[in-house]
PDB file of C-alpha atoms in Angstrom:
ATOM      1  CA  MET I   1      14.175 -24.713 -32.300  1.00 83.00           C
ATOM      2  CA  ASP I   2      12.852 -25.599 -28.839  1.00 90.00           C
ATOM      3  CA  ILE I   3      10.899 -28.816 -28.401  1.00 92.00           C
ATOM      4  CA  TYR I   4       8.556 -29.349 -25.467  1.00 92.00           C
ATOM      5  CA  ILE I   5       6.344 -32.198 -24.299  1.00 90.00           C
ATOM      6  CA  ASN I   6       3.319 -30.990 -22.369  1.00 91.00           C
ATOM      7  CA  GLY I   7       5.056 -27.664 -21.851  1.00 92.00           C
ATOM      8  CA  LYS I   8       8.279 -29.113 -20.447  1.00 92.00           C
ATOM      9  CA  THR I   9      11.602 -29.047 -22.264  1.00 91.00           C
ATOM     10  CA  ALA I  10      12.133 -32.367 -24.037  1.00 87.00           C
ATOM     11  CA  ASP I  11      15.524 -34.025 -24.369  1.00 83.00           C
ATOM     12  CA  ILE I  12      15.203 -34.446 -28.136  1.00 82.00           C
ATOM     13  CA  THR I  13      18.040 -33.772 -30.562  1.00 81.00           C
ATOM     14  CA  LEU I  14      17.146 -33.356 -34.205  1.00 81.00           C
ATOM     15  CA  GLU I  15      19.284 -35.397 -36.577  1.00 83.00           C
ATOM     16  CA  THR I  16      17.760 -36.135 -39.979  1.00 87.00           C
ATOM     17  CA  GLU I  17      14.265 -34.842 -39.189  1.00 88.00           C
ATOM     18  CA  LYS I  18      13.156 -32.135 -41.614  1.00 91.00           C
ATOM     19  CA  THR I  19       9.384 -31.894 -41.120  1.00 93.00           C
ATOM     20  CA  ILE I  20       6.782 -32.061 -38.363  1.00 92.00           C
ATOM     21  CA  GLY I  21       5.917 -35.552 -39.617  1.00 90.00           C
ATOM     22  CA  ASP I  22       9.539 -36.674 -39.215  1.00 90.00           C
ATOM     23  CA  LEU I  23       9.631 -35.303 -35.679  1.00 91.00           C
ATOM     24  CA  LEU I  24       6.372 -36.946 -34.627  1.00 89.00           C
ATOM     25  CA  SER I  25       7.390 -40.285 -36.162  1.00 86.00           C
ATOM     26  CA  GLY I  26      10.414 -40.334 -33.882  1.00 82.00           C
ATOM     27  CA  VAL I  27       8.356 -39.335 -30.849  1.00 84.00           C
ATOM     28  CA  GLU I  28       5.841 -42.098 -31.598  1.00 80.00           C
ATOM     29  CA  ILE I  29       8.410 -44.744 -30.600  1.00 77.00           C
ATOM     30  CA  TRP I  30       8.727 -43.127 -27.178  1.00 76.00           C
ATOM     31  CA  LEU I  31       4.959 -42.773 -26.888  1.00 79.00           C
ATOM     32  CA  ARG I  32       4.407 -46.500 -27.442  1.00 73.00           C
ATOM     33  CA  SER I  33       6.954 -47.467 -24.798  1.00 68.00           C
ATOM     34  CA  SER I  34       5.574 -44.990 -22.257  1.00 73.00           C
ATOM     35  CA  GLY I  35       1.915 -45.913 -22.690  1.00 75.00           C
ATOM     36  CA  CYS I  36       0.990 -42.478 -24.038  1.00 81.00           C
ATOM     37  CA  ARG I  37      -0.618 -41.151 -27.193  1.00 82.00           C
ATOM     38  CA  LEU I  38      -0.322 -37.934 -29.165  1.00 82.00           C
ATOM     39  CA  ASN I  39      -3.164 -35.643 -28.140  1.00 81.00           C
ATOM     40  CA  GLY I  40      -2.363 -32.250 -29.664  1.00 84.00           C
ATOM     41  CA  LEU I  41       0.320 -29.928 -30.933  1.00 91.00           C
ATOM     42  CA  GLU I  42       1.341 -26.299 -30.675  1.00 93.00           C
ATOM     43  CA  ILE I  43       3.597 -24.648 -33.239  1.00 93.00           C
ATOM     44  CA  ASP I  44       5.002 -21.315 -32.143  1.00 93.00           C
ATOM     45  CA  GLY I  45       2.148 -20.996 -29.668  1.00 91.00           C
ATOM     46  CA  GLU I  46      -0.586 -21.805 -32.180  1.00 90.00           C
ATOM     47  CA  PRO I  47      -2.633 -24.896 -31.225  1.00 90.00           C
ATOM     48  CA  VAL I  48      -3.246 -27.732 -33.671  1.00 85.00           C
ATOM     49  CA  ALA I  49      -6.094 -29.994 -32.588  1.00 67.00           C
ATOM     50  CA  GLY I  50      -5.472 -33.739 -32.463  1.00 62.00           C
ATOM     51  CA  GLU I  51      -7.703 -34.480 -35.433  1.00 63.00           C
ATOM     52  CA  ASP I  52      -5.889 -31.844 -37.550  1.00 72.00           C
ATOM     53  CA  ILE I  53      -2.314 -32.908 -36.827  1.00 77.00           C
ATOM     54  CA  SER I  54      -1.930 -34.857 -40.068  1.00 78.00           C
ATOM     55  CA  SER I  55      -2.535 -31.651 -42.002  1.00 80.00           C
ATOM     56  CA  VAL I  56       0.744 -30.146 -40.743  1.00 87.00           C
ATOM     57  CA  PHE I  57       2.974 -33.213 -41.246  1.00 88.00           C
ATOM     58  CA  SER I  58       4.650 -31.700 -44.296  1.00 88.00           C
ATOM     59  CA  ARG I  59       5.567 -28.395 -42.664  1.00 90.00           C
ATOM     60  CA  ASP I  60       9.316 -27.742 -42.505  1.00 91.00           C
ATOM     61  CA  LEU I  61      10.922 -27.534 -39.072  1.00 92.00           C
ATOM     62  CA  GLU I  62      13.367 -24.942 -40.322  1.00 89.00           C
ATOM     63  CA  GLY I  63      12.346 -21.505 -39.134  1.00 87.00           C
ATOM     64  CA  MET I  64      10.074 -22.723 -36.347  1.00 92.00           C
ATOM     65  CA  GLY I  65      10.732 -21.295 -32.903  1.00 92.00           C
ATOM     66  CA  ALA I  66       9.039 -23.869 -30.688  1.00 93.00           C
ATOM     67  CA  VAL I  67       7.014 -27.049 -30.952  1.00 94.00           C
ATOM     68  CA  ASN I  68       4.986 -28.236 -27.968  1.00 94.00           C
ATOM     69  CA  ILE I  69       3.902 -31.861 -28.319  1.00 91.00           C
ATOM     70  CA  LYS I  70       0.885 -32.688 -26.179  1.00 89.00           C
ATOM     71  CA  VAL I  71       0.549 -36.261 -24.999  1.00 87.00           C
ATOM     72  CA  CYS I  72      -1.913 -38.106 -22.797  1.00 86.00           C
ATOM     73  CA  PRO I  73      -1.844 -41.572 -21.188  1.00 86.00           C
ATOM     74  CA  ARG I  74      -3.577 -44.112 -23.395  1.00 87.00           C
ATOM     75  CA  SER I  75      -5.526 -45.342 -20.375  1.00 88.00           C
ATOM     76  CA  GLU I  76      -7.000 -41.867 -19.837  1.00 90.00           C
ATOM     77  CA  LEU I  77      -8.027 -41.580 -23.489  1.00 89.00           C
ATOM     78  CA  ALA I  78      -9.435 -45.114 -23.396  1.00 93.00           C
ATOM     79  CA  LEU I  79     -11.564 -44.283 -20.358  1.00 95.00           C
ATOM     80  CA  ASP I  80     -12.946 -41.174 -22.056  1.00 94.00           C
ATOM     81  CA  ALA I  81     -13.721 -43.201 -25.194  1.00 95.00           C
ATOM     82  CA  LEU I  82     -15.455 -45.984 -23.279  1.00 97.00           C
ATOM     83  CA  CYS I  83     -17.563 -43.551 -21.268  1.00 97.00           C
ATOM     84  CA  GLU I  84     -18.604 -41.809 -24.483  1.00 97.00           C
ATOM     85  CA  ALA I  85     -19.440 -45.153 -26.095  1.00 97.00           C
ATOM     86  CA  ARG I  86     -21.441 -46.076 -22.985  1.00 97.00           C
ATOM     87  CA  GLY I  87     -23.541 -42.966 -23.524  1.00 96.00           C
ATOM     88  CA  PHE I  88     -24.448 -44.046 -27.058  1.00 96.00           C
ATOM     89  CA  LEU I  89     -25.314 -47.534 -25.836  1.00 96.00           C
ATOM     90  CA  ASP I  90     -27.434 -46.121 -22.998  1.00 96.00           C
ATOM     91  CA  ALA I  91     -29.418 -44.026 -25.463  1.00 94.00           C
ATOM     92  CA  CYS I  92     -30.084 -47.093 -27.575  1.00 92.00           C
ATOM     93  CA  ALA I  93     -31.049 -49.178 -24.530  1.00 92.00           C
ATOM     94  CA  ARG I  94     -33.537 -46.480 -23.487  1.00 92.00           C
ATOM     95  CA  GLY I  95     -35.345 -46.929 -26.779  1.00 88.00           C
ATOM     96  CA  GLU I  96     -33.765 -44.419 -29.147  1.00 88.00           C
ATOM     97  CA  GLY I  97     -33.435 -46.102 -32.530  1.00 85.00           C
ATOM     98  CA  PRO I  98     -29.888 -47.170 -33.431  1.00 84.00           C
ATOM     99  CA  GLU I  99     -30.372 -45.668 -36.882  1.00 85.00           C
ATOM    100  CA  ASN I 100     -30.628 -42.251 -35.183  1.00 86.00           C
ATOM    101  CA  ILE I 101     -27.372 -42.806 -33.304  1.00 91.00           C
ATOM    102  CA  ALA I 102     -25.252 -44.560 -35.922  1.00 91.00           C
ATOM    103  CA  GLY I 103     -23.950 -41.413 -37.633  1.00 91.00           C
ATOM    104  CA  LEU I 104     -23.093 -39.684 -34.363  1.00 93.00           C
ATOM    105  CA  TRP I 105     -21.349 -42.815 -33.089  1.00 94.00           C
ATOM    106  CA  ARG I 106     -19.246 -43.362 -36.205  1.00 92.00           C
ATOM    107  CA  ALA I 107     -18.176 -39.677 -36.261  1.00 92.00           C
ATOM    108  CA  SER I 108     -17.302 -39.623 -32.559  1.00 93.00           C
ATOM    109  CA  PRO I 109     -13.787 -39.510 -31.066  1.00 89.00           C
ATOM    110  CA  ALA I 110     -14.741 -42.645 -29.120  1.00 94.00           C
ATOM    111  CA  ALA I 111     -15.314 -44.668 -32.280  1.00 94.00           C
ATOM    112  CA  SER I 112     -12.090 -43.409 -33.859  1.00 91.00           C
ATOM    113  CA  PHE I 113     -10.018 -44.238 -30.779  1.00 90.00           C
ATOM    114  CA  LEU I 114     -11.528 -47.673 -30.206  1.00 94.00           C
ATOM    115  CA  GLU I 115     -11.249 -48.646 -33.859  1.00 94.00           C
ATOM    116  CA  ASP I 116      -7.496 -47.939 -33.644  1.00 89.00           C
ATOM    117  CA  GLU I 117      -6.821 -49.255 -30.157  1.00 89.00           C
ATOM    118  CA  ASN I 118      -9.346 -52.052 -29.523  1.00 92.00           C
ATOM    119  CA  THR I 119     -10.724 -53.393 -32.773  1.00 94.00           C
ATOM    120  CA  ARG I 120     -12.626 -56.278 -31.193  1.00 93.00           C
ATOM    121  CA  LEU I 121     -14.523 -54.098 -28.725  1.00 95.00           C
ATOM    122  CA  PHE I 122     -15.146 -51.494 -31.433  1.00 95.00           C
ATOM    123  CA  ARG I 123     -16.751 -54.174 -33.615  1.00 94.00           C
ATOM    124  CA  ASP I 124     -18.914 -55.358 -30.718  1.00 94.00           C
ATOM    125  CA  ILE I 125     -20.188 -51.813 -30.136  1.00 95.00           C
ATOM    126  CA  ASP I 126     -20.497 -51.046 -33.833  1.00 93.00           C
ATOM    127  CA  ALA I 127     -22.694 -54.114 -34.277  1.00 94.00           C
ATOM    128  CA  VAL I 128     -25.350 -52.282 -32.251  1.00 94.00           C
ATOM    129  CA  PHE I 129     -25.379 -49.312 -34.625  1.00 88.00           C
ATOM    130  CA  GLY I 130     -23.766 -50.502 -37.835  1.00 71.00           C
ATOM    131  CA  PRO I 131     -25.309 -52.092 -40.949  1.00 71.00           C
ATOM    132  CA  GLY I 132     -27.558 -54.973 -40.022  1.00 75.00           C
ATOM    133  CA  LYS I 133     -27.569 -54.061 -36.322  1.00 79.00           C
ATOM    134  CA  THR I 134     -26.692 -57.603 -35.310  1.00 83.00           C
ATOM    135  CA  GLU I 135     -26.290 -56.941 -31.576  1.00 90.00           C
ATOM    136  CA  LYS I 136     -28.364 -55.421 -28.756  1.00 93.00           C
ATOM    137  CA  ALA I 137     -27.055 -52.593 -26.590  1.00 94.00           C
ATOM    138  CA  GLU I 138     -28.017 -54.491 -23.433  1.00 95.00           C
ATOM    139  CA  ASN I 139     -25.583 -57.278 -24.377  1.00 95.00           C
ATOM    140  CA  ILE I 140     -22.635 -54.950 -24.994  1.00 96.00           C
ATOM    141  CA  ILE I 141     -23.025 -52.591 -22.023  1.00 97.00           C
ATOM    142  CA  PRO I 142     -21.566 -55.166 -19.550  1.00 97.00           C
ATOM    143  CA  LEU I 143     -18.463 -55.544 -21.753  1.00 96.00           C
ATOM    144  CA  VAL I 144     -17.926 -51.784 -21.784  1.00 97.00           C
ATOM    145  CA  ASP I 145     -18.553 -51.528 -18.038  1.00 98.00           C
ATOM    146  CA  GLU I 146     -15.958 -54.237 -17.427  1.00 97.00           C
ATOM    147  CA  ARG I 147     -13.311 -52.313 -19.361  1.00 97.00           C
ATOM    148  CA  ILE I 148     -14.230 -49.104 -17.516  1.00 97.00           C
ATOM    149  CA  ARG I 149     -13.763 -50.859 -14.162  1.00 97.00           C
ATOM    150  CA  GLU I 150     -10.378 -52.154 -15.285  1.00 97.00           C
ATOM    151  CA  LEU I 151      -9.190 -48.666 -16.195  1.00 96.00           C
ATOM    152  CA  ILE I 152     -10.531 -46.953 -13.070  1.00 95.00           C
ATOM    153  CA  ASN I 153      -9.127 -49.454 -10.566  1.00 95.00           C
ATOM    154  CA  PRO I 154      -7.293 -52.465 -12.044  1.00 95.00           C
ATOM    155  CA  GLU I 155      -6.260 -53.780  -8.615  1.00 94.00           C
ATOM    156  CA  GLU I 156      -9.859 -53.804  -7.408  1.00 95.00           C
ATOM    157  CA  GLU I 157     -10.947 -55.531 -10.610  1.00 96.00           C
ATOM    158  CA  LEU I 158      -8.210 -58.116 -10.036  1.00 96.00           C
ATOM    159  CA  GLY I 159      -9.717 -58.924  -6.649  1.00 94.00           C
ATOM    160  CA  ARG I 160     -13.180 -59.307  -8.168  1.00 95.00           C
ATOM    161  CA  ILE I 161     -12.202 -62.156 -10.482  1.00 96.00           C
ATOM    162  CA  GLU I 162     -10.634 -64.664  -8.067  1.00 96.00           C
ATOM    163  CA  SER I 163     -13.566 -67.075  -8.321  1.00 96.00           C
ATOM    164  CA  LEU I 164     -13.567 -66.662 -12.113  1.00 96.00           C
ATOM    165  CA  VAL I 165      -9.880 -67.605 -12.303  1.00 97.00           C
ATOM    166  CA  THR I 166     -10.365 -70.567  -9.966  1.00 97.00           C
ATOM    167  CA  GLY I 167     -13.395 -71.764 -11.904  1.00 97.00           C
ATOM    168  CA  ILE I 168     -11.766 -71.614 -15.332  1.00 97.00           C
ATOM    169  CA  ALA I 169      -8.628 -73.347 -13.999  1.00 97.00           C
ATOM    170  CA  GLU I 170     -10.815 -76.199 -12.754  1.00 97.00           C
ATOM    171  CA  ARG I 171     -12.569 -76.343 -16.123  1.00 96.00           C
ATOM    172  CA  LEU I 172      -9.181 -76.600 -17.838  1.00 95.00           C
ATOM    173  CA  GLU I 173      -8.318 -79.619 -15.706  1.00 94.00           C
ATOM    174  CA  GLU I 174     -11.596 -81.218 -16.773  1.00 94.00           C
ATOM    175  CA  LEU I 175     -11.109 -80.379 -20.454  1.00 93.00           C
ATOM    176  CA  PRO I 176      -9.485 -83.705 -21.491  1.00 89.00           C
ATOM    177  CA  LEU I 177     -12.417 -85.673 -20.064  1.00 92.00           C
ATOM    178  CA  ASP I 178     -14.955 -83.320 -21.685  1.00 92.00           C
ATOM    179  CA  ILE I 179     -13.343 -83.875 -25.081  1.00 89.00           C
ATOM    180  CA  GLN I 180     -13.109 -87.649 -24.618  1.00 88.00           C
ATOM    181  CA  THR I 181     -16.762 -87.912 -23.588  1.00 91.00           C
ATOM    182  CA  GLY I 182     -18.036 -85.814 -26.472  1.00 91.00           C
ATOM    183  CA  LYS I 183     -18.964 -82.706 -24.485  1.00 94.00           C
ATOM    184  CA  ASP I 184     -17.891 -80.451 -27.343  1.00 91.00           C
ATOM    185  CA  GLY I 185     -20.013 -77.488 -26.298  1.00 94.00           C
ATOM    186  CA  ARG I 186     -18.580 -77.439 -22.793  1.00 95.00           C
ATOM    187  CA  ALA I 187     -15.046 -77.891 -24.166  1.00 93.00           C
ATOM    188  CA  ALA I 188     -15.470 -74.918 -26.507  1.00 93.00           C
ATOM    189  CA  GLU I 189     -16.796 -72.783 -23.634  1.00 95.00           C
ATOM    190  CA  THR I 190     -13.766 -73.738 -21.538  1.00 95.00           C
ATOM    191  CA  VAL I 191     -11.230 -72.848 -24.229  1.00 93.00           C
ATOM    192  CA  ASN I 192     -12.940 -69.545 -25.028  1.00 93.00           C
ATOM    193  CA  GLY I 193     -13.379 -68.715 -21.355  1.00 95.00           C
ATOM    194  CA  PHE I 194      -9.755 -69.453 -20.576  1.00 95.00           C
ATOM    195  CA  SER I 195      -8.569 -67.281 -23.466  1.00 94.00           C
ATOM    196  CA  ALA I 196     -10.745 -64.397 -22.225  1.00 94.00           C
ATOM    197  CA  VAL I 197      -9.532 -64.716 -18.617  1.00 96.00           C
ATOM    198  CA  ALA I 198      -5.885 -64.892 -19.689  1.00 95.00           C
ATOM    199  CA  GLU I 199      -6.279 -61.769 -21.848  1.00 94.00           C
ATOM    200  CA  LYS I 200      -7.929 -59.971 -18.924  1.00 96.00           C
ATOM    201  CA  LEU I 201      -5.049 -60.832 -16.594  1.00 96.00           C
ATOM    202  CA  PHE I 202      -2.574 -59.536 -19.169  1.00 95.00           C
ATOM    203  CA  ARG I 203      -4.546 -56.283 -19.431  1.00 94.00           C
ATOM    204  CA  LEU I 204      -4.692 -55.862 -15.668  1.00 95.00           C
ATOM    205  CA  PHE I 205      -0.972 -56.525 -15.339  1.00 94.00           C
ATOM    206  CA  TYR I 206      -0.111 -53.743 -17.777  1.00 90.00           C
ATOM    207  CA  LEU I 207      -2.732 -51.361 -16.356  1.00 91.00           C
ATOM    208  CA  ILE I 208      -1.412 -51.794 -12.817  1.00 91.00           C
ATOM    209  CA  GLN I 209       2.071 -51.104 -14.161  1.00 87.00           C
ATOM    210  CA  ALA I 210       0.859 -48.015 -16.028  1.00 82.00           C
ATOM    211  CA  GLN I 211      -0.689 -46.636 -12.846  1.00 82.00           C
ATOM    212  CA  GLY I 212       2.669 -46.624 -11.111  1.00 80.00           C
ATOM    213  CA  GLN I 213       3.044 -49.977  -9.354  1.00 85.00           C
ATOM    214  CA  ASP I 214       6.198 -51.670 -10.576  1.00 87.00           C
ATOM    215  CA  LEU I 215       5.485 -55.355 -11.123  1.00 90.00           C
ATOM    216  CA  SER I 216       8.525 -55.995 -13.309  1.00 88.00           C
ATOM    217  CA  GLY I 217      10.436 -57.620 -10.454  1.00 90.00           C
ATOM    218  CA  ILE I 218       7.862 -60.195  -9.379  1.00 93.00           C
ATOM    219  CA  LEU I 219       8.488 -63.890  -9.861  1.00 93.00           C
ATOM    220  CA  VAL I 220       5.914 -66.341 -11.170  1.00 94.00           C
ATOM    221  CA  GLU I 221       6.787 -69.992 -10.622  1.00 91.00           C
ATOM    222  CA  SER I 222      10.365 -68.865  -9.890  1.00 92.00           C
ATOM    223  CA  SER I 223      10.605 -67.112 -13.273  1.00 94.00           C
ATOM    224  CA  PRO I 224      10.884 -63.353 -13.873  1.00 95.00           C
ATOM    225  CA  VAL I 225       7.416 -62.142 -14.809  1.00 95.00           C
ATOM    226  CA  TYR I 226       8.239 -61.133 -18.385  1.00 94.00           C
ATOM    227  CA  ASP I 227       9.846 -64.516 -19.063  1.00 95.00           C
ATOM    228  CA  PHE I 228       6.764 -66.182 -17.612  1.00 95.00           C
ATOM    229  CA  LEU I 229       4.443 -64.059 -19.775  1.00 94.00           C
ATOM    230  CA  GLY I 230       6.316 -65.077 -22.910  1.00 94.00           C
ATOM    231  CA  GLU I 231       6.075 -68.765 -22.024  1.00 94.00           C
ATOM    232  CA  PHE I 232       2.439 -68.443 -20.989  1.00 94.00           C
ATOM    233  CA  SER I 233       1.495 -66.687 -24.236  1.00 94.00           C
ATOM    234  CA  ALA I 234       3.291 -69.351 -26.274  1.00 94.00           C
ATOM    235  CA  ALA I 235       1.485 -72.145 -24.408  1.00 93.00           C
ATOM    236  CA  LEU I 236      -1.862 -70.390 -24.907  1.00 93.00           C
ATOM    237  CA  LYS I 237      -1.282 -70.160 -28.667  1.00 94.00           C
ATOM    238  CA  GLU I 238      -0.231 -73.819 -28.724  1.00 94.00           C
ATOM    239  CA  LEU I 239      -3.437 -74.804 -26.915  1.00 93.00           C
ATOM    240  CA  LEU I 240      -5.641 -72.881 -29.353  1.00 92.00           C
ATOM    241  CA  ALA I 241      -3.838 -74.400 -32.349  1.00 93.00           C
ATOM    242  CA  ALA I 242      -4.079 -77.929 -30.888  1.00 92.00           C
ATOM    243  CA  TYR I 243      -7.777 -77.458 -30.138  1.00 90.00           C
ATOM    244  CA  GLU I 244      -8.509 -76.233 -33.661  1.00 89.00           C
ATOM    245  CA  GLY I 245      -6.510 -79.195 -35.007  1.00 90.00           C
ATOM    246  CA  ARG I 246      -8.443 -81.627 -32.780  1.00 86.00           C
ATOM    247  CA  ASP I 247      -5.216 -82.899 -31.190  1.00 90.00           C
ATOM    248  CA  VAL I 248      -6.957 -84.267 -28.113  1.00 88.00           C
ATOM    249  CA  VAL I 249      -3.829 -85.565 -26.368  1.00 91.00           C
ATOM    250  CA  LEU I 250      -1.905 -82.300 -26.697  1.00 93.00           C
ATOM    251  CA  VAL I 251      -4.949 -80.231 -25.671  1.00 92.00           C
ATOM    252  CA  GLY I 252      -5.336 -82.328 -22.557  1.00 90.00           C
ATOM    253  CA  ASP I 253      -1.680 -82.145 -21.570  1.00 92.00           C
ATOM    254  CA  LEU I 254      -1.439 -78.398 -22.124  1.00 94.00           C
ATOM    255  CA  ALA I 255      -4.701 -77.606 -20.358  1.00 94.00           C
ATOM    256  CA  GLU I 256      -4.277 -79.813 -17.312  1.00 91.00           C
ATOM    257  CA  TYR I 257      -0.546 -79.746 -16.651  1.00 93.00           C
ATOM    258  CA  GLU I 258       0.651 -76.395 -18.018  1.00 93.00           C
ATOM    259  CA  LEU I 259      -2.023 -73.761 -18.394  1.00 96.00           C
ATOM    260  CA  ALA I 260      -4.266 -74.453 -15.388  1.00 96.00           C
ATOM    261  CA  PRO I 261      -1.402 -74.261 -12.851  1.00 96.00           C
ATOM    262  CA  ARG I 262       0.180 -71.308 -14.657  1.00 96.00           C
ATOM    263  CA  LEU I 263      -3.091 -69.407 -14.592  1.00 96.00           C
ATOM    264  CA  ARG I 264      -3.376 -69.893 -10.831  1.00 96.00           C
ATOM    265  CA  SER I 265       0.274 -68.930 -10.319  1.00 96.00           C
ATOM    266  CA  PHE I 266       0.024 -65.773 -12.417  1.00 96.00           C
ATOM    267  CA  TYR I 267      -3.103 -64.632 -10.631  1.00 96.00           C
ATOM    268  CA  GLY I 268      -1.578 -65.304  -7.226  1.00 94.00           C
ATOM    269  CA  ALA I 269       1.589 -63.380  -8.084  1.00 93.00           C
ATOM    270  CA  LEU I 270      -0.415 -60.386  -9.314  1.00 93.00           C
ATOM    271  CA  LYS I 271      -2.761 -60.328  -6.355  1.00 88.00           C
ATOM    272  CA  VAL I 272       0.034 -60.353  -3.802  1.00 73.00           C
ATOM    273  CA  PRO I 273       3.090 -58.794  -5.543  1.00 62.00           C
ATOM    274  CA  ALA I 274       6.396 -59.932  -4.065  1.00 49.00           C
TER     275      ALA I 274
END
C-alpha cells in the first residue's frame, strides 16, 4: 500500500498498524510536532471529509492501494476559525439576536476547532451565544481581532506590544509595595496582566517559529531559549501559587527580581533575534 501526505510519498513504514485508525494515530504524533492538523483523507482516490474521518477508523488497511493523508498547518485552520467566529460576533453586534445565531455557531467548524484548540477563547465567544448569554459581542471582538493579528503577522504584533511589556514589567516591580499598602485591586490586575502578556509572548514565539523563522538558537540572559522558557514558566507558576497563598514576601521577590527582568529580556531577544 502507498501512503501519501498531501499527495507526496510519505516515508512511513507500517509495523503493527492494521486499520486506518492505527495509521492515523501514528501520524498524529508527527502532526503535533510539526504544527499541523489532519484535514482530510483519500482512500484509493475516494475523498473522506474531515468531519467523516472517524467513520472509517475501523477499516482494514489490507487490500487498500493508496491512502492520501491531507494535513494543514494549525495556524491556517485557526485563522479560518477565528475569521468565521468574527462573522458570528459581527452579526450579533449589528443587532441580530444571539438566539438566532447560537445554533449556527455551535454547529460551525469554527466552534468545533476552537473548542478543541483554544478552550478559553471558545468559552469567551460561546458566552455571547450560549445559555444565559453572559457576554456582549462588542467585548469579545477585540480578543478575536488580537488573535487574528497574531496569526497574520506575529512579528508585527510583537512590535505593537513593546509599551505593554514595559508597562507590565514596571507594574511587577511595584507589586510588593501595592500588596503591602493594601492595593489589592491593583495587585490582582498586575498579576493577571502579567500572566496574559507572558502567554502572548509564548504564542508569538511559537507562531514566528511556525512561519519559518528559526528562533531555537537565540539566547535569553545567556541561556538557550528553550531552557529559559522552562525556567520562566516555572517561575510564573510559582508566582501565581504564591499570590493565591498570600505569600507576600515570595510574591515580591519573584515579581521584582525574577519575572520583571526576565520579561524584558525575553521580549528583547524575540524582537531582535541573535
